[in-house]
Amino acid sequence: MLDLLAAAPLLTLLLVVAVGTLLGAVPFGPVRFGAAGALFIGLAVGALDPRLGEGLGLIQSLGLALFVYTVGLSAGHSFFRDLRSQLPLMAVSVGVLGLVAGAAVLGARWAGIPPAMAGGAYAGALTSTPALAAATTAAGSGEPAVGYSLAYPMGVILTIVVVAVVISRPWPSPRDPEPAAGIELVDVSAQVERPGPMHDIPGYVDGTVRLSYLERDGRTRVVDADEHLEVGDRVVVVGGREAVERAVEHLGRRVHRHLAHDRSVVHFRRFIVSNPALAGRTVRELDVPGRFHGVVTRIRRGDTDVLAHEDLVLQLGDRVRVVFPRGRLTELSELFGDSERKVSEIDPLSLGTGIAAGLLLGLVTVPLPGGVAFALGSAAGPLVVGMALGRVDRTGPVVWTLPVSANLTLRQLGLLLFLGATGLASGQAFAAQAFTPLGLRVVLVGAAVVALAAVAFVGASRLLGQSTARTAGALAGFVGQPAILAYVGNRMTDVRVDSGYASMFALGIIVKILLVQVVVTV
């Protein structure tokens, strides 16, 4: 059997992924390891025969590049929008990494662990492959790889435990309020008892509510943007529950006969954005009121409904709800594309170009004092490029962003390939040292490093007023572990998770690469 697995590495990897997925679904108290199950099964299988972990470097790099690039694409907009608010958390992360680097040096001296192995344990506890490469170069031996393989599982397990506790105990975060994408949307009909222009309605100008239907003198139509409401009018108000209640209180009173239930004159429907010409365009640029006498009320992106506003940028795969006069259905379908088949496809040109640009950026080497060279590598390079392209959306005819469904599929595939291959490649080193006294001391130091880092980071994030969602995502990026991000994503849907991850991940890699060389040489 081992000869068969060694002769068919792809078969071995896919079996590890399949069995690891089953393990990841098994609950251990409040924790499910999710995609990280592939890592642990890979370690067990890789320990059986050294041949099973050979020649997997390309698959590891490909899987990691796919994962971080798609994370960057999805997080680009929110990251740059929230950059100023996250600067204090970034500064804290640098301080915490320096603190745990010092703790790793002191712990290694106390436990009698060689500095090279301690550097590997530091990189493994914080799951940073680029830091391992820097430690190996600085040490000139393979000792860092042993420390890395022993501490790596502890980094994943303990951080997932901390994240599980954080998610189960959310705290108020007035400085990091829930974005519009996370608020439940409602639509109600209201009777107008206070006449006036629509811009007088609370929330209308700032985009927290939108109006769609208007019934006047027994006739129903789509409301105009510059409408002057009269006593006796009935309108439909859309938005978050609290914003809608304020708007209805201003207008008059709520009525139970909902205008949207009558589609004889005015209709509403969701249209799929599959027309590439619309990707990267704003709701304002569609000019639905001027061209079709309709109004865009909300947009569904993935599993989240977002209240539409004029500056909201469309992405392929968005489902746009439009209220429009009957008879304009065909024209609107042609505008949006409205094709399930087309939206499930990816653009190989933009995907290949974006990842290639990220890998090229990762290859750029910057010489540092002491003869050490620094490079972003296949982890941070594609992430940085993905974030930049996610912010840009499109360049001329090239659309950089991916439909949400395609993005998530590629992300999951890349994550599983990376974790399975990493486990197989590290299995032998893990088995050789895991059950020796030195190996046990390395595991304990690695556990102390990641526990100190995680607790200090979460505490600082809470003191800074960051939300539970952003803290969980930022902790996953701070540790640098895709499996932890996947664990968080399976338990909450919030754009602040990806934004926090993206902001910490690239910065963390850079700082870890610099600090691990100090750990190795001190």
Coordinates of C-alpha atoms in Angstrom, one line a residue:
M1 CA 0.0 0.0 0.0
L2 CA 2.8 2.4 0.9
D3 CA 4.5 1.7 -2.5
L4 CA 1.2 2.5 -4.2
L5 CA 0.8 5.8 -2.4
A6 CA 4.5 6.7 -3.0
A7 CA 4.1 6.0 -6.7
A8 CA 0.9 8.1 -7.0
P9 CA 1.4 11.3 -5.0
L10 CA -1.7 12.9 -6.4
L11 CA -3.8 10.0 -5.2
T12 CA -2.1 10.3 -1.8
L13 CA -2.8 14.0 -1.5
L14 CA -6.5 13.6 -2.5
L15 CA -7.0 10.8 0.0
V16 CA -5.5 13.0 2.7
V17 CA -7.8 15.8 1.7
A18 CA -10.9 13.6 1.8
V19 CA -10.1 11.9 5.1
G20 CA -9.0 15.2 6.6
T21 CA -12.3 16.8 5.6
L22 CA -14.1 14.0 7.6
L23 CA -11.9 14.7 10.6
G24 CA -12.5 18.4 10.3
A25 CA -16.2 17.8 10.6
V26 CA -15.9 16.0 13.9
P27 CA -16.6 18.2 16.9
F28 CA -14.1 18.3 19.7
G29 CA -16.1 20.1 22.3
P30 CA -16.7 23.6 20.9
V31 CA -14.0 23.1 18.2
R32 CA -14.2 21.7 14.7
F33 CA -10.9 21.8 12.9
G34 CA -12.5 22.2 9.4
A35 CA -10.0 22.3 6.6
A36 CA -7.1 22.0 9.2
G37 CA -8.1 18.3 9.4
A38 CA -6.2 17.8 6.1
L39 CA -3.1 19.1 7.9
F40 CA -3.3 16.6 10.7
I41 CA -4.1 13.6 8.5
G42 CA -1.2 14.7 6.3
L43 CA 1.1 14.6 9.3
A44 CA 0.0 11.1 10.2
V45 CA 0.3 9.7 6.7
G46 CA 3.6 11.5 6.0
A47 CA 5.1 9.9 9.1
L48 CA 4.6 6.5 7.6
D49 CA 7.1 6.8 4.8
P50 CA 9.5 9.6 3.8
R51 CA 8.6 9.1 0.1
L52 CA 5.1 10.3 0.7
G53 CA 6.2 13.9 1.5
E54 CA 8.6 14.3 -1.5
G55 CA 8.0 16.6 -4.4
L56 CA 5.1 18.5 -3.0
G57 CA 6.6 22.0 -3.0
L58 CA 4.8 23.1 -6.2
I59 CA 1.4 22.0 -4.9
Q60 CA 2.0 23.8 -1.6
S61 CA 2.9 27.0 -3.4
L62 CA -0.1 26.7 -5.9
G63 CA -2.6 26.0 -3.1
L64 CA -1.4 28.8 -0.9
A65 CA -1.2 31.3 -3.9
L66 CA -4.8 30.4 -4.9
F67 CA -6.1 30.8 -1.3
V68 CA -4.4 34.1 -0.4
Y69 CA -5.1 35.7 -3.8
T70 CA -8.8 35.0 -3.6
V71 CA -8.8 36.3 0.0
G72 CA -7.1 39.5 -1.2
L73 CA -9.6 40.0 -4.0
S74 CA -12.6 39.7 -1.6
A75 CA -11.0 41.9 1.1
G76 CA -9.5 44.6 -1.0
H77 CA -12.4 47.1 -0.9
S78 CA -13.0 46.8 2.8
F79 CA -9.3 46.8 3.7
F80 CA -8.5 50.1 2.0
R81 CA -11.8 51.6 3.2
D82 CA -11.0 50.7 6.9
L83 CA -7.2 51.2 6.7
R84 CA -7.1 54.3 8.8
S85 CA -9.2 52.7 11.5
Q86 CA -7.0 49.6 11.6
L87 CA -3.7 51.3 11.9
P88 CA -3.7 51.1 15.8
L89 CA -4.3 47.3 15.6
M90 CA -1.5 47.0 13.1
A91 CA 0.9 48.8 15.5
V92 CA -0.2 46.5 18.3
S93 CA 0.4 43.4 16.2
V94 CA 4.0 44.5 15.6
G95 CA 4.5 45.0 19.3
V96 CA 3.0 41.6 20.2
L97 CA 5.2 39.8 17.7
G98 CA 8.3 41.5 19.2
L99 CA 7.1 40.5 22.7
V100 CA 6.6 36.8 21.8
A101 CA 10.0 36.7 19.9
G102 CA 11.6 37.8 23.2
A103 CA 9.6 35.1 25.1
A104 CA 10.7 32.5 22.6
V105 CA 14.4 33.3 23.1
L106 CA 14.0 33.2 26.9
G107 CA 11.9 30.0 26.8
A108 CA 14.4 28.3 24.5
R109 CA 17.3 29.1 26.8
W110 CA 15.4 27.9 29.9
A111 CA 14.4 24.6 28.1
G112 CA 17.8 24.0 26.6
I113 CA 16.5 24.2 23.0
P114 CA 19.1 25.2 20.3
P115 CA 18.5 28.7 18.9
A116 CA 18.0 27.3 15.3
M117 CA 15.3 25.0 16.5
A118 CA 13.8 27.8 18.6
G119 CA 13.6 29.9 15.5
G120 CA 11.7 27.1 13.7
A121 CA 9.4 26.8 16.7
Y122 CA 8.7 30.5 16.6
A123 CA 7.8 30.3 12.9
G124 CA 5.8 27.1 13.4
A125 CA 3.8 28.4 16.3
L126 CA 2.9 31.5 14.2
T127 CA 2.5 29.2 11.1
S128 CA 4.7 31.3 8.8
T129 CA 6.4 29.3 6.1
P130 CA 8.3 32.4 4.8
A131 CA 9.7 32.9 8.3
L132 CA 10.8 29.2 8.3
A133 CA 12.7 29.9 5.1
A134 CA 14.4 32.9 6.6
A135 CA 15.3 30.9 9.8
T136 CA 16.8 28.1 7.7
T137 CA 18.9 30.5 5.7
A138 CA 20.1 32.2 8.9
A139 CA 20.9 28.9 10.7
G140 CA 22.5 27.2 7.7
S141 CA 21.0 23.9 8.8
G142 CA 17.7 21.9 8.8
E143 CA 17.1 22.3 12.6
P144 CA 14.5 25.1 12.1
A145 CA 12.3 22.7 10.1
V146 CA 12.1 20.3 13.0
G147 CA 11.0 23.0 15.4
Y148 CA 8.6 24.3 12.8
S149 CA 6.9 20.9 12.3
L150 CA 6.5 20.3 16.0
A151 CA 5.1 23.8 16.9
Y152 CA 3.0 24.1 13.8
P153 CA 0.1 21.9 15.0
M154 CA 0.0 23.7 18.4
G155 CA -0.2 27.0 16.6
V156 CA -3.3 25.9 14.7
I157 CA -5.0 24.1 17.6
L158 CA -4.5 26.7 20.3
T159 CA -5.4 29.6 18.0
I160 CA -8.6 27.8 16.9
V161 CA -9.5 27.3 20.6
V162 CA -8.9 31.0 21.3
V163 CA -11.0 32.0 18.3
A164 CA -13.8 29.7 19.3
V165 CA -13.9 31.4 22.7
V166 CA -13.8 34.8 21.2
I167 CA -16.7 34.0 18.8
S168 CA -18.8 32.5 21.6
R169 CA -18.4 35.6 23.7
P170 CA -19.0 38.7 21.5
W171 CA -18.5 42.1 23.0
P172 CA -19.9 45.6 22.1
S173 CA -17.7 47.5 19.7
P174 CA -19.0 51.1 19.2
R175 CA -15.7 52.0 17.4
D176 CA -16.2 49.2 14.9
P177 CA -20.0 49.1 14.2
E178 CA -21.6 46.4 12.1
P179 CA -21.4 47.3 8.4
A180 CA -24.5 47.7 6.3
A181 CA -23.8 44.3 4.8
G182 CA -24.4 42.6 8.2
I183 CA -27.7 44.3 9.0
E184 CA -31.0 42.5 8.3
L185 CA -33.1 44.3 5.7
V186 CA -36.8 44.8 5.9
D187 CA -39.4 46.5 3.7
V188 CA -42.7 48.0 4.9
S189 CA -45.5 50.1 3.5
A190 CA -46.2 53.5 5.2
Q191 CA -49.0 56.1 5.0
V192 CA -47.7 59.6 4.5
E193 CA -49.1 62.1 7.0
R194 CA -46.3 64.6 6.8
P195 CA -45.8 65.9 3.3
G196 CA -42.5 67.1 1.9
P197 CA -39.5 66.2 -0.3
M198 CA -37.9 62.8 0.2
H199 CA -34.6 64.2 1.3
D200 CA -36.3 65.2 4.5
I201 CA -36.9 61.6 5.4
P202 CA -34.3 60.4 8.1
G203 CA -31.8 58.1 6.5
Y204 CA -32.7 58.9 2.9
V205 CA -29.8 61.2 2.1
D206 CA -27.1 59.1 4.0
G207 CA -28.4 55.9 2.2
T208 CA -29.6 53.9 5.2
V209 CA -33.1 53.7 3.7
R210 CA -34.5 53.6 0.2
L211 CA -38.0 54.1 -1.2
S212 CA -39.4 52.0 -4.1
Y213 CA -43.2 51.9 -4.5
L214 CA -45.5 55.0 -4.5
E215 CA -49.4 54.7 -4.4
R216 CA -51.2 58.0 -5.1
D217 CA -54.9 58.5 -5.8
G218 CA -55.3 54.7 -6.3
R219 CA -52.5 54.4 -8.9
T220 CA -49.2 52.6 -8.2
R221 CA -45.8 53.4 -9.8
V222 CA -42.1 53.5 -8.9
V223 CA -41.2 56.5 -6.8
D224 CA -39.0 59.2 -8.5
A225 CA -35.7 60.3 -6.9
D226 CA -36.9 63.9 -6.5
E227 CA -40.5 63.0 -5.5
H228 CA -42.4 65.5 -3.3
L229 CA -44.6 63.3 -1.1
E230 CA -48.2 64.3 -0.4
V231 CA -50.7 63.6 2.4
G232 CA -52.4 60.3 1.7
D233 CA -49.6 58.8 -0.4
R234 CA -48.4 55.3 0.4
V235 CA -44.8 54.3 0.0
V236 CA -42.5 51.3 0.5
V237 CA -39.5 51.9 2.7
V238 CA -36.5 49.6 2.6
G239 CA -33.5 49.4 5.0
G240 CA -32.3 48.1 8.3
R241 CA -35.1 47.6 10.9
E242 CA -34.2 50.6 13.1
A243 CA -33.6 53.0 10.2
V244 CA -37.0 52.0 8.6
E245 CA -38.8 52.5 11.9
R246 CA -37.4 56.1 12.1
A247 CA -38.3 56.8 8.5
V248 CA -41.9 55.5 9.0
E249 CA -42.3 57.5 12.2
H250 CA -41.3 60.6 10.3
L251 CA -43.7 59.9 7.4
G252 CA -46.7 59.0 9.4
R253 CA -47.7 55.4 10.2
R254 CA -47.2 51.9 9.0
V255 CA -50.0 50.2 7.0
H256 CA -50.5 46.4 6.9
R257 CA -51.5 46.2 3.2
H258 CA -48.1 45.9 1.6
L259 CA -47.8 47.6 -1.8
A260 CA -45.2 45.1 -2.9
H261 CA -47.7 42.2 -2.8
D262 CA -49.5 43.7 -5.8
R263 CA -47.4 43.1 -9.0
S264 CA -50.0 44.0 -11.5
V265 CA -48.4 47.4 -12.4
V266 CA -45.1 47.5 -10.6
H267 CA -42.9 44.4 -10.5
F268 CA -39.7 43.5 -8.6
R269 CA -37.1 40.8 -9.2
R270 CA -33.5 39.9 -8.6
F271 CA -31.2 40.0 -11.6
I272 CA -27.8 38.2 -11.7
V273 CA -24.9 40.4 -12.7
S274 CA -23.3 38.2 -15.4
N275 CA -22.6 40.9 -17.9
P276 CA -18.8 41.7 -17.6
A277 CA -19.4 45.3 -18.7
L278 CA -21.2 46.0 -15.4
A279 CA -18.5 44.6 -13.1
G280 CA -16.7 47.5 -11.4
R281 CA -19.5 49.9 -12.2
T282 CA -21.5 51.7 -9.6
V283 CA -25.3 51.7 -9.1
R284 CA -25.3 55.3 -10.2
E285 CA -23.7 54.5 -13.5
L286 CA -26.5 52.0 -14.3
D287 CA -29.0 54.8 -14.3
V288 CA -31.9 52.5 -13.7
P289 CA -34.3 55.3 -12.8
G290 CA -33.5 57.3 -16.0
R291 CA -33.4 54.4 -18.4
F292 CA -36.1 52.1 -17.0
H293 CA -38.1 54.2 -14.5
G294 CA -37.1 51.7 -11.8
V295 CA -35.0 51.7 -8.6
V296 CA -32.3 49.3 -7.3
T297 CA -33.2 48.5 -3.6
R298 CA -30.8 45.8 -2.5
I299 CA -27.9 43.6 -3.7
R300 CA -27.2 40.1 -2.5
R301 CA -23.5 39.2 -2.5
G302 CA -22.8 35.6 -1.4
D303 CA -25.1 35.0 1.6
T304 CA -25.4 38.7 2.5
D305 CA -28.0 41.3 1.5
V306 CA -26.7 44.8 1.2
L307 CA -28.9 47.9 0.9
A308 CA -28.1 49.5 -2.4
H309 CA -26.6 53.0 -2.6
E310 CA -25.5 55.1 -5.5
D311 CA -21.7 54.5 -5.0
L312 CA -21.9 50.7 -4.4
V313 CA -19.7 48.9 -6.8
L314 CA -21.1 45.8 -8.6
Q315 CA -19.3 42.5 -8.9
L316 CA -19.9 39.5 -11.1
G317 CA -22.4 37.2 -9.4
D318 CA -24.2 39.9 -7.5
R319 CA -28.0 39.5 -7.4
V320 CA -29.6 42.9 -7.8
R321 CA -33.2 43.5 -6.7
V322 CA -34.9 46.0 -8.9
V323 CA -38.4 47.5 -8.6
F324 CA -39.6 48.4 -12.1
P325 CA -42.8 48.9 -14.2
R326 CA -44.1 45.7 -15.8
G327 CA -43.0 45.4 -19.4
R328 CA -39.3 46.4 -18.7
L329 CA -38.3 42.9 -17.6
T330 CA -36.6 41.9 -20.9
E331 CA -34.6 45.1 -21.1
L332 CA -33.3 44.7 -17.5
S333 CA -32.4 41.1 -18.1
E334 CA -30.3 42.1 -21.1
L335 CA -28.6 44.9 -19.1
F336 CA -27.5 42.6 -16.2
G337 CA -27.0 39.4 -18.3
D338 CA -29.0 37.4 -15.8
S339 CA -27.2 34.1 -16.6
E340 CA -26.4 31.4 -14.0
R341 CA -24.1 29.6 -16.4
K342 CA -22.0 32.7 -17.3
V343 CA -21.6 33.7 -13.7
S344 CA -20.2 30.3 -12.7
E345 CA -17.3 30.8 -15.2
I346 CA -14.0 32.4 -14.4
D347 CA -11.8 34.6 -16.6
P348 CA -8.5 32.7 -17.0
L349 CA -6.8 35.8 -18.3
S350 CA -7.5 38.0 -15.2
L351 CA -7.0 35.1 -12.8
G352 CA -3.7 33.9 -14.3
T353 CA -2.4 37.4 -14.7
G354 CA -3.2 38.4 -11.2
I355 CA -1.7 35.3 -9.5
A356 CA 1.4 35.6 -11.8
A357 CA 1.8 39.2 -10.8
G358 CA 1.6 38.2 -7.2
L359 CA 4.1 35.4 -7.5
L360 CA 6.5 37.8 -9.4
L361 CA 6.2 40.3 -6.6
G362 CA 6.9 37.5 -4.1
L363 CA 10.2 36.8 -5.9
V364 CA 11.5 40.3 -5.6
T365 CA 14.4 40.1 -3.1
V366 CA 15.5 42.9 -0.9
P367 CA 19.0 42.6 0.7
L368 CA 19.1 43.3 4.4
P369 CA 22.0 43.9 6.8
G370 CA 24.0 40.8 7.8
G371 CA 23.8 39.2 4.3
V372 CA 20.1 38.2 4.8
A373 CA 17.6 38.7 1.9
F374 CA 13.9 39.4 2.3
A375 CA 11.1 38.4 -0.1
L376 CA 7.3 38.3 0.3
G377 CA 7.2 34.8 -1.2
S378 CA 4.2 32.9 -2.6
A379 CA 2.1 33.8 0.4
A380 CA 2.2 37.5 0.8
G381 CA 2.9 38.4 -2.8
P382 CA -0.4 37.1 -4.3
L383 CA -2.2 38.5 -1.2
V384 CA -0.9 42.0 -1.7
V385 CA -1.6 42.0 -5.4
G386 CA -5.1 40.5 -4.8
M387 CA -6.0 43.3 -2.4
A388 CA -4.8 45.9 -4.8
L389 CA -6.7 44.4 -7.7
G390 CA -9.8 43.8 -5.5
R391 CA -9.7 47.6 -4.8
V392 CA -9.4 48.5 -8.5
D393 CA -12.1 46.0 -9.6
R394 CA -11.3 46.4 -13.3
T395 CA -8.7 47.8 -15.7
G396 CA -10.3 48.7 -19.0
P397 CA -12.0 45.5 -20.3
V398 CA -10.2 43.2 -17.8
V399 CA -12.4 42.4 -14.7
W400 CA -10.1 41.4 -11.8
T401 CA -12.7 40.4 -9.2
L402 CA -14.4 36.9 -9.3
P403 CA -18.0 35.9 -8.8
V404 CA -18.4 35.1 -5.1
S405 CA -19.2 31.4 -5.8
A406 CA -16.1 31.0 -8.0
N407 CA -13.9 32.9 -5.4
L408 CA -15.1 30.6 -2.6
T409 CA -14.6 27.4 -4.6
L410 CA -11.0 28.4 -5.6
R411 CA -10.3 29.5 -2.1
Q412 CA -11.4 26.2 -0.6
L413 CA -9.5 24.1 -3.2
G414 CA -6.3 26.1 -2.6
L415 CA -6.6 25.8 1.2
L416 CA -7.1 22.0 1.1
L417 CA -4.2 21.4 -1.3
F418 CA -1.9 23.6 0.8
L419 CA -2.7 22.0 4.1
G420 CA -2.7 18.4 2.9
A421 CA 0.7 18.9 1.1
T422 CA 2.2 20.7 4.1
G423 CA 1.2 17.8 6.4
L424 CA 2.6 15.2 4.2
A425 CA 5.9 17.1 3.8
S426 CA 6.3 17.6 7.6
G427 CA 5.2 14.2 8.7
Q428 CA 8.7 12.6 9.0
A429 CA 10.3 15.4 11.0
F430 CA 7.3 15.5 13.3
A431 CA 7.4 11.8 14.0
A432 CA 11.2 11.8 14.6
Q433 CA 11.1 14.4 17.3
A434 CA 7.5 14.5 18.6
F435 CA 7.9 11.9 21.3
T436 CA 11.5 12.8 22.5
P437 CA 12.2 15.0 25.6
L438 CA 13.6 17.7 23.3
G439 CA 10.6 17.5 21.1
L440 CA 8.3 17.8 24.0
R441 CA 10.1 20.9 25.2
V442 CA 9.8 22.4 21.7
V443 CA 6.1 21.7 21.7
L444 CA 5.7 23.4 25.1
V445 CA 7.7 26.5 24.1
G446 CA 5.7 26.7 20.8
A447 CA 2.4 26.4 22.7
A448 CA 3.5 29.1 25.1
V449 CA 4.5 31.4 22.2
V450 CA 1.2 31.1 20.4
A451 CA -0.9 31.3 23.6
L452 CA 0.9 34.4 24.7
A453 CA 0.5 35.9 21.2
A454 CA -3.2 35.1 20.8
V455 CA -4.2 36.3 24.3
A456 CA -2.2 39.5 24.1
F457 CA -3.5 40.3 20.6
V458 CA -7.2 39.6 21.5
G459 CA -6.9 41.7 24.7
A460 CA -5.3 44.6 22.8
S461 CA -7.9 44.4 20.1
R462 CA -10.7 44.6 22.6
L463 CA -9.1 47.5 24.4
L464 CA -8.9 49.3 21.0
G465 CA -12.7 48.9 20.5
Q466 CA -12.4 46.4 17.6
S467 CA -15.4 44.1 17.0
T468 CA -15.5 40.4 17.7
A469 CA -15.6 39.6 13.9
R470 CA -12.6 41.8 13.1
T471 CA -10.7 40.5 16.0
A472 CA -11.2 36.9 15.0
G473 CA -10.2 37.5 11.4
A474 CA -7.3 39.7 12.4
L475 CA -6.1 37.0 14.8
A476 CA -6.2 34.5 11.9
G477 CA -4.1 36.9 9.8
F478 CA -1.8 37.7 12.7
V479 CA -1.0 34.0 13.2
G480 CA -0.9 33.6 9.4
Q481 CA -3.0 30.5 9.2
P482 CA -5.6 30.0 6.4
A483 CA -7.3 27.2 8.3
I484 CA -8.2 29.5 11.2
L485 CA -9.7 32.0 8.7
A486 CA -11.7 29.1 7.2
Y487 CA -12.8 28.1 10.8
V488 CA -14.0 31.7 11.5
G489 CA -15.7 31.9 8.1
N490 CA -17.7 28.8 8.8
R491 CA -19.2 30.3 11.9
M492 CA -19.9 33.9 11.0
T493 CA -20.6 35.9 7.8
D494 CA -19.1 39.4 8.2
V495 CA -17.0 41.4 5.8
R496 CA -14.9 42.5 8.8
V497 CA -13.5 39.0 9.1
D498 CA -11.7 39.1 5.7
S499 CA -10.8 42.7 6.1
G500 CA -9.1 42.0 9.5
Y501 CA -7.3 38.9 8.1
A502 CA -5.9 40.8 5.0
S503 CA -4.7 43.7 7.1
M504 CA -2.7 41.5 9.5
F505 CA -1.5 38.8 7.2
A506 CA 1.0 40.6 4.9
L507 CA 2.3 42.8 7.8
G508 CA 2.7 39.8 10.0
I509 CA 4.7 37.9 7.5
I510 CA 7.1 40.8 7.0
V511 CA 7.6 41.3 10.8
K512 CA 8.0 37.6 11.4
I513 CA 10.7 37.2 8.7
L514 CA 12.7 40.0 10.4
L515 CA 12.2 38.8 14.0
V516 CA 12.8 35.1 13.4
Q517 CA 16.4 35.9 12.4
V518 CA 16.9 37.5 15.7
V519 CA 15.6 34.4 17.5
V520 CA 18.0 32.2 15.5
T521 CA 21.1 34.3 16.0
V522 CA 20.7 35.4 19.7

